[in-house]
Coordinates of C-alpha atoms and ligand atoms in Angstrom, one line a residue:
X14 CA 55.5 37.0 -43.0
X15 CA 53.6 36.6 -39.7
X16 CA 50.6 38.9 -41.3
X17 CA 48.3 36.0 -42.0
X18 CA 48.8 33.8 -39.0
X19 CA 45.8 32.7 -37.2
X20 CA 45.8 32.4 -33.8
X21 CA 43.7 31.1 -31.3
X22 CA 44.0 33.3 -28.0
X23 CA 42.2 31.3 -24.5
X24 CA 42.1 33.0 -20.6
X25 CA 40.5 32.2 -18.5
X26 CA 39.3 36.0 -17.3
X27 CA 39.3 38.7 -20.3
X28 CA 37.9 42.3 -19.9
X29 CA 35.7 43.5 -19.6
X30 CA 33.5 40.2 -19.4
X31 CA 35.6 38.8 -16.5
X32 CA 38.5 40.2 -14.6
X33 CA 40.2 39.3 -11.6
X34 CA 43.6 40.7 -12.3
X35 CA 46.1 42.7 -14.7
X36 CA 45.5 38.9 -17.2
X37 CA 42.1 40.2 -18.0
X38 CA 43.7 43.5 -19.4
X39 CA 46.4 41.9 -21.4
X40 CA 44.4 39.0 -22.3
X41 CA 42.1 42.0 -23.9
X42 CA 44.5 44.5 -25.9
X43 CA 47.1 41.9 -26.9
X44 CA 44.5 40.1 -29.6
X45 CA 43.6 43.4 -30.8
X46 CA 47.2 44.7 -31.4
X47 CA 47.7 41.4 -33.0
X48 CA 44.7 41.5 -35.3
X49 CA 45.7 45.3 -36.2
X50 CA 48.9 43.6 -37.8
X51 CA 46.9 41.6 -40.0
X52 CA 46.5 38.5 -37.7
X53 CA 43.2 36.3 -37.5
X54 CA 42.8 36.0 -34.1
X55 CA 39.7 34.6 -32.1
X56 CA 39.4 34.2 -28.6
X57 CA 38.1 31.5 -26.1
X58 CA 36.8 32.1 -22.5
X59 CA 34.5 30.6 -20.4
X60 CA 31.1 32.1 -20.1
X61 CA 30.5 32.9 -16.7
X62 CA 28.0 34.8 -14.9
X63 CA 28.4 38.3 -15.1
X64 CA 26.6 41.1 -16.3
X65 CA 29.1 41.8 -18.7
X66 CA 28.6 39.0 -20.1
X67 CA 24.6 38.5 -20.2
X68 CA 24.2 42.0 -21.8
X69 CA 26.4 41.0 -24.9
X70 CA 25.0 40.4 -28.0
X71 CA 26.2 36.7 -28.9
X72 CA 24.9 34.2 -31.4
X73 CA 25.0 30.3 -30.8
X74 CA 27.2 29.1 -33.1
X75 CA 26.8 25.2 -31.9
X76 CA 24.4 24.0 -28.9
X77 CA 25.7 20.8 -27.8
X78 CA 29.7 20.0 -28.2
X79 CA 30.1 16.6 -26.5
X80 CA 33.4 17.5 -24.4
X81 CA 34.9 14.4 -23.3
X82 CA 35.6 14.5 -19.3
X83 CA 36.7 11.5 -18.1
X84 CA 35.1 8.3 -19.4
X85 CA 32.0 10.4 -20.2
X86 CA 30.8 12.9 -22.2
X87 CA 29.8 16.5 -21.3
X88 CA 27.9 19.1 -23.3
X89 CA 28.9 22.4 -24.1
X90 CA 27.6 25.2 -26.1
X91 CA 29.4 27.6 -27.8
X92 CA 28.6 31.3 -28.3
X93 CA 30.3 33.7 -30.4
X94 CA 30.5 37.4 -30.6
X95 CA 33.6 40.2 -31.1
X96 CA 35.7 42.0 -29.0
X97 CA 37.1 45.0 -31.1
X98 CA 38.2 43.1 -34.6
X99 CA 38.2 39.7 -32.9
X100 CA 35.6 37.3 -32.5
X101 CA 35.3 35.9 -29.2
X102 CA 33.9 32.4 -28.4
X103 CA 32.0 31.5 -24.8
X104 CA 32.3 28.4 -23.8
X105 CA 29.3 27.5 -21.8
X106 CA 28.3 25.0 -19.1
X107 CA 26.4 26.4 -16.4
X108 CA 27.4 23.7 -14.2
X109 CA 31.1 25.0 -14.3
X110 CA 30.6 28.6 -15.1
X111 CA 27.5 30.0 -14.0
X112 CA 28.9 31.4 -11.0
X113 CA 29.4 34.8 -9.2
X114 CA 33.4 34.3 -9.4
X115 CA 36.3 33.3 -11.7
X116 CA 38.0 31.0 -9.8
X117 CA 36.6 31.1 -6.2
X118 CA 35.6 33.4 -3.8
X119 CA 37.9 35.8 -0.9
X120 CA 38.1 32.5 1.0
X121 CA 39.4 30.0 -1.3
X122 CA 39.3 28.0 -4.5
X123 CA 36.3 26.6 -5.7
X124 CA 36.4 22.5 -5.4
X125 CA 36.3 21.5 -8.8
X126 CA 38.6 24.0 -10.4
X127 CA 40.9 20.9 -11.9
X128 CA 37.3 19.6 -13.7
X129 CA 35.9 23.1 -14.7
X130 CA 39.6 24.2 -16.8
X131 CA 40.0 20.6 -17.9
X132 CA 36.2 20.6 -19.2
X133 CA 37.3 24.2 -21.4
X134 CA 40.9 23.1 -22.6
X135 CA 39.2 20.4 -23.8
X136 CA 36.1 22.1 -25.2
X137 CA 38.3 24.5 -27.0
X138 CA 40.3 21.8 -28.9
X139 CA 36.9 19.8 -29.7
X140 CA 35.3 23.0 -30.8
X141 CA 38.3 24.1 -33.1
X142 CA 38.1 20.2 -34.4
X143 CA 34.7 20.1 -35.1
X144 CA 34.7 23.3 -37.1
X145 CA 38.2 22.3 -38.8
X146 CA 39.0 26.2 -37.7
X147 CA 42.5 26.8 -39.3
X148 CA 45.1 27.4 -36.8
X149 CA 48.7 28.0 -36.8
X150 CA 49.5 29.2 -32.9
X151 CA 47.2 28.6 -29.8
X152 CA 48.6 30.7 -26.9
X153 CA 47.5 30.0 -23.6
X154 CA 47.9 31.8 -20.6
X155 CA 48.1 30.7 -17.1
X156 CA 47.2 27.4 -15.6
X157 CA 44.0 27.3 -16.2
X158 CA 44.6 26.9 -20.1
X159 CA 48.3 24.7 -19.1
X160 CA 46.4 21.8 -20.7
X161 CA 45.7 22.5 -23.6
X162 CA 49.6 22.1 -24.9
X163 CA 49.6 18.4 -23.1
X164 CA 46.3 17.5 -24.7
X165 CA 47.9 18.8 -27.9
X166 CA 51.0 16.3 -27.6
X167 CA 48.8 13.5 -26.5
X168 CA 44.7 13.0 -27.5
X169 CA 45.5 15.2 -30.2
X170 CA 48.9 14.4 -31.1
X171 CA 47.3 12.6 -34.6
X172 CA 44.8 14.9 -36.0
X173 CA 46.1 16.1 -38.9
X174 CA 44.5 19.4 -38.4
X175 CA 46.7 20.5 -35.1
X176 CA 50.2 18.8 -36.7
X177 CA 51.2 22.0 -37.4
X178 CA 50.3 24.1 -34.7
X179 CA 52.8 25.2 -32.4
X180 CA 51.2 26.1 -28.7
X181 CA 52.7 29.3 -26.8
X182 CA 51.9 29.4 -23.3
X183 CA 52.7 32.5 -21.2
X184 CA 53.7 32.5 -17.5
X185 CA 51.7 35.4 -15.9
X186 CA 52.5 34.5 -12.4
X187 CA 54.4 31.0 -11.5
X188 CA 52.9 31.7 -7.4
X189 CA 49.8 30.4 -9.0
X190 CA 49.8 26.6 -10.1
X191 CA 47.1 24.6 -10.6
X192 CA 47.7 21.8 -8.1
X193 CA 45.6 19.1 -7.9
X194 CA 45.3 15.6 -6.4
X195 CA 46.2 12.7 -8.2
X196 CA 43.0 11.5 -9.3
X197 CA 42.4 14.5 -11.1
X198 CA 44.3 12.9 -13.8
X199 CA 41.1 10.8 -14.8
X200 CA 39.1 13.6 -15.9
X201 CA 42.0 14.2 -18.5
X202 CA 41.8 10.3 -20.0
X203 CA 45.2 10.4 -19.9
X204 CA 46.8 7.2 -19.6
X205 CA 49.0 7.1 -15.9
X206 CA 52.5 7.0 -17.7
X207 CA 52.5 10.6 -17.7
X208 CA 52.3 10.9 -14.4
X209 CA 55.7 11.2 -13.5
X210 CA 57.9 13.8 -12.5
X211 CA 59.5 14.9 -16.0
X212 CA 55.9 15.6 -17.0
X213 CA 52.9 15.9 -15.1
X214 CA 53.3 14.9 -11.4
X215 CA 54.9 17.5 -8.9
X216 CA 55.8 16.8 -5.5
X217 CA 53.1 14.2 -5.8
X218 CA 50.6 16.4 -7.5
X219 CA 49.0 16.9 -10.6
X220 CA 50.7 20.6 -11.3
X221 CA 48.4 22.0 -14.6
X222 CA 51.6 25.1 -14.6
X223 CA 54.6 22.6 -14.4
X224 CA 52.4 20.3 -17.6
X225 CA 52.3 23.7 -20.0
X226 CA 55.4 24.6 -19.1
X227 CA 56.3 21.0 -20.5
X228 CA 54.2 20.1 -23.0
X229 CA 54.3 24.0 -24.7
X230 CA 56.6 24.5 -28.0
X231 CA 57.4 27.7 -26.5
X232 CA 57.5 29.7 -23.2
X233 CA 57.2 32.9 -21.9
X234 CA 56.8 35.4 -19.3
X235 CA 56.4 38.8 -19.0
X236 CA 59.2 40.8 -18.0
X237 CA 62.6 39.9 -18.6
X238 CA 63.5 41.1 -14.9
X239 CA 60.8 38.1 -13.9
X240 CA 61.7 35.9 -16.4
X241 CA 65.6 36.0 -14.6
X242 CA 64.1 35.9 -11.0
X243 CA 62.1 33.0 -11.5
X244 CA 65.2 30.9 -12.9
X245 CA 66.9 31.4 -9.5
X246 CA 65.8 28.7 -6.4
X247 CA 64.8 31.0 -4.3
X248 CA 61.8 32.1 -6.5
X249 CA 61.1 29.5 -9.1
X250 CA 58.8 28.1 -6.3
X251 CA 60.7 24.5 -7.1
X252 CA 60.7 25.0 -10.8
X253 CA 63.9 25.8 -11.6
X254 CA 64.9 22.1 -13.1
X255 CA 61.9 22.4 -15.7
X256 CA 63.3 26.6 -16.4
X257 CA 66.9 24.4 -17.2
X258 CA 65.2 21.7 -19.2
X259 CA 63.5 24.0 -21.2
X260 CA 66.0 27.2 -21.5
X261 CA 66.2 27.3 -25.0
X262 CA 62.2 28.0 -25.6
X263 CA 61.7 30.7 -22.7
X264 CA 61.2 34.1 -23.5
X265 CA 60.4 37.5 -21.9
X266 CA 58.0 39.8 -23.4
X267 CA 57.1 42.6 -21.1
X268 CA 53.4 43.5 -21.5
X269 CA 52.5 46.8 -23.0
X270 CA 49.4 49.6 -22.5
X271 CA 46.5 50.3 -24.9
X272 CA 47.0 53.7 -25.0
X273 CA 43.3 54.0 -27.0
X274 CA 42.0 53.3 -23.4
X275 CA 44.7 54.7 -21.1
X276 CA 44.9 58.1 -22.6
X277 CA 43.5 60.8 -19.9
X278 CA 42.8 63.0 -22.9
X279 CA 39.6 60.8 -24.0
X280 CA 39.3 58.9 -20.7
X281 CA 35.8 58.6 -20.5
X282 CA 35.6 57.4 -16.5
X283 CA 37.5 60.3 -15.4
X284 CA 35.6 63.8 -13.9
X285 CA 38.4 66.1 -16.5
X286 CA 40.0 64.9 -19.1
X287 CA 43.4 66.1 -19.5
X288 CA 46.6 66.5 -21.6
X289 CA 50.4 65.8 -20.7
X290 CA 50.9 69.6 -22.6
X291 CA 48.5 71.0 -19.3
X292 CA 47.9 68.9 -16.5
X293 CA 46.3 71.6 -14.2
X294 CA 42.8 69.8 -14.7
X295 CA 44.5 66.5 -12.8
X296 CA 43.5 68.9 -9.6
X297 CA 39.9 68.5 -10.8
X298 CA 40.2 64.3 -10.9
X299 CA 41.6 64.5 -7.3
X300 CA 39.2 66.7 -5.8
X301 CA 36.9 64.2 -7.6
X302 CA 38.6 61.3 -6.0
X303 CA 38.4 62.4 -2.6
X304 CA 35.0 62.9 -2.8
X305 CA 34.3 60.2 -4.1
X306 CA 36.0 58.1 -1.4
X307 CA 34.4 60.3 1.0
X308 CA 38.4 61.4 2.4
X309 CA 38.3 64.8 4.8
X310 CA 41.5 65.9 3.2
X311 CA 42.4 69.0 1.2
X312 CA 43.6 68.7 -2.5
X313 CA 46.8 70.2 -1.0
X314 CA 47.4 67.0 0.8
X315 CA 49.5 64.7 -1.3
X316 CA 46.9 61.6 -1.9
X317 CA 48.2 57.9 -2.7
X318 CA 46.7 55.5 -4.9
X319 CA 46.7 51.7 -4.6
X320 CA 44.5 49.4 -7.0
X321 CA 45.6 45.7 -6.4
X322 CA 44.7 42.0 -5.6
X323 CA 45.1 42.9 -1.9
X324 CA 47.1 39.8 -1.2
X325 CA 50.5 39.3 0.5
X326 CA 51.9 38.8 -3.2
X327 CA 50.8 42.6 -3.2
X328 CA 53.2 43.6 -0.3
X329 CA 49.8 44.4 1.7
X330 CA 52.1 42.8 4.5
X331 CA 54.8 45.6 4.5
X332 CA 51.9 48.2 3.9
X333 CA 49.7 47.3 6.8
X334 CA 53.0 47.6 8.7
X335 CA 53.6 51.2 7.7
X336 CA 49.7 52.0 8.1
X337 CA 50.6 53.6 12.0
X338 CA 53.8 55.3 10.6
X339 CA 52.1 56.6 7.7
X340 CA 49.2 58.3 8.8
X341 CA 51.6 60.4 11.2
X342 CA 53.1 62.0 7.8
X343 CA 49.8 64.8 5.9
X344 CA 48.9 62.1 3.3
X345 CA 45.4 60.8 2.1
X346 CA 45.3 56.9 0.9
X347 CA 42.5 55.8 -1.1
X348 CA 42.7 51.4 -2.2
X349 CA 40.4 49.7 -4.4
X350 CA 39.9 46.2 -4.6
X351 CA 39.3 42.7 -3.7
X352 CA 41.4 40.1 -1.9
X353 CA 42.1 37.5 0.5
X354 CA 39.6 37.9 3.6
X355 CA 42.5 38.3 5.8
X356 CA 43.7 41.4 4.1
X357 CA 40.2 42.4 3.4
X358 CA 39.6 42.7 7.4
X359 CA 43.1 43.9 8.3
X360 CA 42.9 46.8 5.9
X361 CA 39.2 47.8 7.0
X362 CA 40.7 47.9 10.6
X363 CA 42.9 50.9 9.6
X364 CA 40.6 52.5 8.1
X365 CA 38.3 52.1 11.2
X366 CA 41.3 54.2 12.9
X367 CA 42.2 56.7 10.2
X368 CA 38.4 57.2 8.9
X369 CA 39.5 60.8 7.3
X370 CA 42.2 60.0 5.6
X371 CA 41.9 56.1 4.7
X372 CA 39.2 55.1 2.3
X373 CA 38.9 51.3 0.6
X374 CA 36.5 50.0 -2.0
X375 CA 36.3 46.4 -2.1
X376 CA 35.8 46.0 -5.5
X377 CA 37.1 45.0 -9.1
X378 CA 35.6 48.9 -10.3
X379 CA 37.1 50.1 -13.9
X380 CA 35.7 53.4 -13.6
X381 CA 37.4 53.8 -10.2
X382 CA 40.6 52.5 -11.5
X383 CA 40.7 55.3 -14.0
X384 CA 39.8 58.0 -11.4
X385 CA 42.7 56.9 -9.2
X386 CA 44.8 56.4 -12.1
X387 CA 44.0 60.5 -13.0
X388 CA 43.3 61.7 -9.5
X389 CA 45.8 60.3 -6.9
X390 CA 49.5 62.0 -6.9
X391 CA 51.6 59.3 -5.5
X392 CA 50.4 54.9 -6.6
X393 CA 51.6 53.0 -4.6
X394 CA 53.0 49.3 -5.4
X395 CA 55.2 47.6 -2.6
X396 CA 54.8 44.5 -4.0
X397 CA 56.9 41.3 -3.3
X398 CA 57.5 40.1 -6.7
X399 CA 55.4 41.6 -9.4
X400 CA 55.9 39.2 -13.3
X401 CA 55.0 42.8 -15.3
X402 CA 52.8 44.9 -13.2
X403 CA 50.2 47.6 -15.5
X404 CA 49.5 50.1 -13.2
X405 CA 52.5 51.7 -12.8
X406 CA 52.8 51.7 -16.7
X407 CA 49.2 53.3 -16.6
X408 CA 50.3 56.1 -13.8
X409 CA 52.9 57.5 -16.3
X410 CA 50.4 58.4 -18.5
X411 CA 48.4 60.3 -16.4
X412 CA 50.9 62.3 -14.3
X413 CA 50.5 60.2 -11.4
X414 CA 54.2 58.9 -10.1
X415 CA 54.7 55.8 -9.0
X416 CA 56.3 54.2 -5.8
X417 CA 57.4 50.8 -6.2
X418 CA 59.0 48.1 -4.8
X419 CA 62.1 46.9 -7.3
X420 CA 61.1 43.5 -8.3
X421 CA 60.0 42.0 -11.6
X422 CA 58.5 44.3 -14.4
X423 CA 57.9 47.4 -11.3
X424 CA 62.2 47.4 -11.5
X425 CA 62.5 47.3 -14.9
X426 CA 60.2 50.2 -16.0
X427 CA 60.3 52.9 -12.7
X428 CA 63.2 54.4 -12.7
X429 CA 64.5 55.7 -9.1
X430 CA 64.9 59.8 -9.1
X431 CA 67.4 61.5 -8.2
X432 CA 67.8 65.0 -6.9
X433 CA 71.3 65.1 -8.3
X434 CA 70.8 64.3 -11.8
X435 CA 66.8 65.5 -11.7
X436 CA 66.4 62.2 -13.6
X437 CA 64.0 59.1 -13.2
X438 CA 60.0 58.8 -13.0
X439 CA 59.1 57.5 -10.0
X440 CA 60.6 56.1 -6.6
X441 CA 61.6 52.8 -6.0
X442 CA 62.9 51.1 -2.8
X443 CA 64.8 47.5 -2.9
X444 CA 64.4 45.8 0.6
X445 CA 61.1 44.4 1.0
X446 CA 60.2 46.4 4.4
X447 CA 58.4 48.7 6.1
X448 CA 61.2 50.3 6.8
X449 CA 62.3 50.6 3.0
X450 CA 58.9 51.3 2.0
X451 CA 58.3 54.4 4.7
X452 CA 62.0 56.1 3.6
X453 CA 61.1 56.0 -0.1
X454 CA 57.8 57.4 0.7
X455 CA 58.7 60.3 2.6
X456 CA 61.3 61.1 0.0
X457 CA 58.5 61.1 -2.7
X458 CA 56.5 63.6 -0.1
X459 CA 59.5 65.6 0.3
X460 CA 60.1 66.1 -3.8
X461 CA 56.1 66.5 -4.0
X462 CA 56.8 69.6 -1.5
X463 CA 58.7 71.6 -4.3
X464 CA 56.0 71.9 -7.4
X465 CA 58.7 72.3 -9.8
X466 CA 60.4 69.3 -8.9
X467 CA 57.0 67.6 -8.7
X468 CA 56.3 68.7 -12.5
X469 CA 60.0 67.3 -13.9
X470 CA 58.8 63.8 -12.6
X471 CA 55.9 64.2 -14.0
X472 CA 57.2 64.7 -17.0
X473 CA 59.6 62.0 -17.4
X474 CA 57.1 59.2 -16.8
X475 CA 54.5 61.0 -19.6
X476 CA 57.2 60.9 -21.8
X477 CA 57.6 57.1 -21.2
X478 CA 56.0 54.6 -24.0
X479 CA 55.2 51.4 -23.4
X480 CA 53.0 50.9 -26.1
X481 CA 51.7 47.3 -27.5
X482 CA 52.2 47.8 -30.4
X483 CA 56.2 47.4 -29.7
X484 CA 55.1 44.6 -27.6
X485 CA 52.8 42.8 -30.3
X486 CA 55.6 42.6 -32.5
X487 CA 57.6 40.8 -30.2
X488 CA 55.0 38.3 -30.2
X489 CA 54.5 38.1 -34.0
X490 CA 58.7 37.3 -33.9
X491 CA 57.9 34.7 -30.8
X492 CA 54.7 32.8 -32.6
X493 CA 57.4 33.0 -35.9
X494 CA 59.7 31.3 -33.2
X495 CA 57.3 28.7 -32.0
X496 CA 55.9 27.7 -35.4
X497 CA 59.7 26.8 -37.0
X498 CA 60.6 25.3 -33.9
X499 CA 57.2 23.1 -34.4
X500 CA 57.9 22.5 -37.6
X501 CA 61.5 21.9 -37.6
X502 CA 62.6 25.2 -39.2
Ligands
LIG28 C1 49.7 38.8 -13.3 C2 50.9 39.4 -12.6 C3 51.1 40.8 -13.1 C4 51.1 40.9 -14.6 C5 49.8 40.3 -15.1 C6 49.7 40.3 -16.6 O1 48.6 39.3 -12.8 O2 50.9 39.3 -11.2 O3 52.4 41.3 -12.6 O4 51.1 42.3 -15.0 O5 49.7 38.9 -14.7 O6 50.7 39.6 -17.2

């Protein structure tokens, strides 16, 4: 029944053309599963400046949209070209989007982040108007796509061509909000009797997250560990009255892997490619990774993998803490990526002190994802609260165990081993601590002593699926879900 639903898919970061986070990956191999199933989908992003980007091959498909901003007008362009069996749409304004970064840079926000993501929520409505594109769901995710369900329920509320559309909007991570002053409700052209707090004003904001979560048809996040955290006052980060008013249209869908691209056996970043059947050539990826970080350890020593935002989200605050602790124990620790500044210098100071066996990339790197993904033995996630989390998901597949703090999607998918019943695939520690975090590791080193042992927890997370396709059914059910509730089913 869902097969022929057309569905209109808008992030603001999708890889590989822009990525800042695990979004970009899901915002990537969720449309395709989809379309596999027979749905039209087509997918909206800004068109910022990366080389990703510039090197696509893309045809114009209209030059100047007149996006109203305000009490003006402002022009966009629209370029279309596919992503797999999808065809993806840029929406371009080099005022907003010709820039190095997605939404600012390691020190902050950019200024006029409330103008940029209200000028392509809006963009994407007038372009789907002006080319009466059918539609049945548009599913945005995060808040910098929150306004499209509000304009939906408001400018848009009398077009006959969106009357039937249901919007799904999909909570990635409530710590980030979209708050903005007041005034930012101008650019909008919405009149000021929705500023109020059972719609878009919070704590005397303008809060883009808190207006999707409102203005959706239907809700979700993307774990159902997450999706229960969240609900509780200590982490709905104040939203727990809009989680009550709007109970009956939240969901949980927990995100899934494209195994096509996270499949060691055809992995085409990594220096061996491998099966779960033999996984002696995983030696070959670490000796690979070391040297490639430049570590003066042997491929005897256990090495630990960390990709991540390096953020205190990230539990970079219980890690730096274990950094002195940590290097007394025979380990190697290789981290890649970017982050707040703060983390950015405190983690380069360690590695100052531990230059042989610390080594940090500060970079957003898909190749050296993969390598770490194949070559480390140990990743490493101590995050503080983590919606779904990929990476650990990803680890299974290539033999590499994970280490996790239990919160949010890391709880619900690595499960804590045990030397009694030889069960589990990973470690997992509850208390978010250095403390915790060191006792769980050393008990990882100490099972990563015995090769035997080693191999059965190895084993257990290969055998794990989390496929999307499970996951993209869920969805087809949930956009089912959202269109009868639209249309009164
Ligand atoms: C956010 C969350 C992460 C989740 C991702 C995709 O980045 O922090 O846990 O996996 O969104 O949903």
């Amino acid at each position: 029944m869902n097969q022929h639903l057309k569905v209109i898919y808008v992030s603001a970061e999708i890889y590989p053309f822009a990525k800042s986070g695990e979004l970009a990956d899901v915002a990537s191999s969720l449309p395709k599963y989809l379309s596999s199933m027979g749905m039209d989908v087509s997918i909206f992003m800004p068109k910022y400046r990366k080389p990703e980007v510039e090197s696509l091959s893309m045809e114009r498909v209209m030059g100047e949209l007149q996006v109203p901003l305000g009490s003006e007008k402002v022009k966009a362009s629209i370029y279309k070209s596919e992503l797999g069996k999808c065809d993806i749409y840029f929406i371009d304004n080099p005022k907003y989007f010709w820039r190095d970064y997605i939404y600012g840079t390691g020190r902050g926000e950019y200024l006029d982040n409330d103008e940029r993501f209200i000028f392509f929520n809006r963009a994407v409505l007038e372009y789907l108007l002006k080319t009466k594109m059918a539609v049945d769901i548009i599913h945005c995710n995060s808040w910098p796509t929150a306004l499209i369900p509000v304009f939906l329920k408001t400018h848009y509320a009398k077009k006959s061509q969106f009357k039937k559309v249901a919007s799904v909007f999909t909570l990635h991570n409530i710590a980030y909000q979209g708050e903005f002053p007041p005034e930012t409700l101008a650019l909008t052209g919405l009149n000021w009797k929705y500023f109020n707090p059972k719609q878009l004003s919070f704590n005397g904001k303008f809060n883009f997250l808190k207006a999707g979560m409102i203005f959706s048809d239907v809700l979700n996040t993307v774990s159902s560990a997450y999706k229960k955290e969240i609900q509780t006052e200590k982490n709905s980060f104040g939203l727990e009255d809009i989680f009550k008013d709007r109970k009956d249209a939240f969901f949980s869908i927990r995100n899934g892997v494209d195994y096509e691209i996270w499949n060691p056996e055809t992995d085409p970043y990594i220096a061996a490619n491998y099966s779960s059947a033999n996984l002696k050539a995983k030696k070959k990826n670490k000796r690979d990774l070391i040297k490639e970080f430049g570590l003066s350890i042997s491929t005897k020593t256990p090495l630990i993998g960390i990709v991540s935002y390096l953020s205190s989200q990230k539990g970079f605050d219980i890690l730096l803490e274990s950094v002195p602790e940590l290097m007394k124990m025979k380990v190697g620790l290789v981290v890649l990526g970017k982050g707040d500044e703060k983390y950015e210098n405190l983690i380069l100071n360690a590695q100052k002190k531990y230059p042989k066996k610390i080594a940090i990339k500060f970079e957003v790197n898909t190749a050296l994802t993969h390598k770490i993904t194949a070559g480390a033995d140990i990743f490493l996630i101590p995050s503080l609260y983590e919606p779904c989390g990929l990476n650990q998901l990803y680890s299974f597949r290539y033999g590499t165990v994970p280490v996790v703090r239990a919160t949010g999607g890391l709880g619900e998918t690595v499960k804590p081993f045990s030397l009694k019943n030889q069960k589990g695939n990973g470690f997992v520690f509850k208390e978010y601590s250095s403390r915790a975090l060191l006792k769980t590791l050393k008990k990882a080193l100490n099972c990563y002593k015995d090769p035997e042992l080693w191999q059965k927890i190895m084993e257990s997370g290969l055998r794990e699926n989390f496929s999307w396709k499970l996951a993209a059914r869920k969805y087809a059910k949930l956009y089912q879900n959202a269109l009868e509730m639209k249309r009164g089913g």
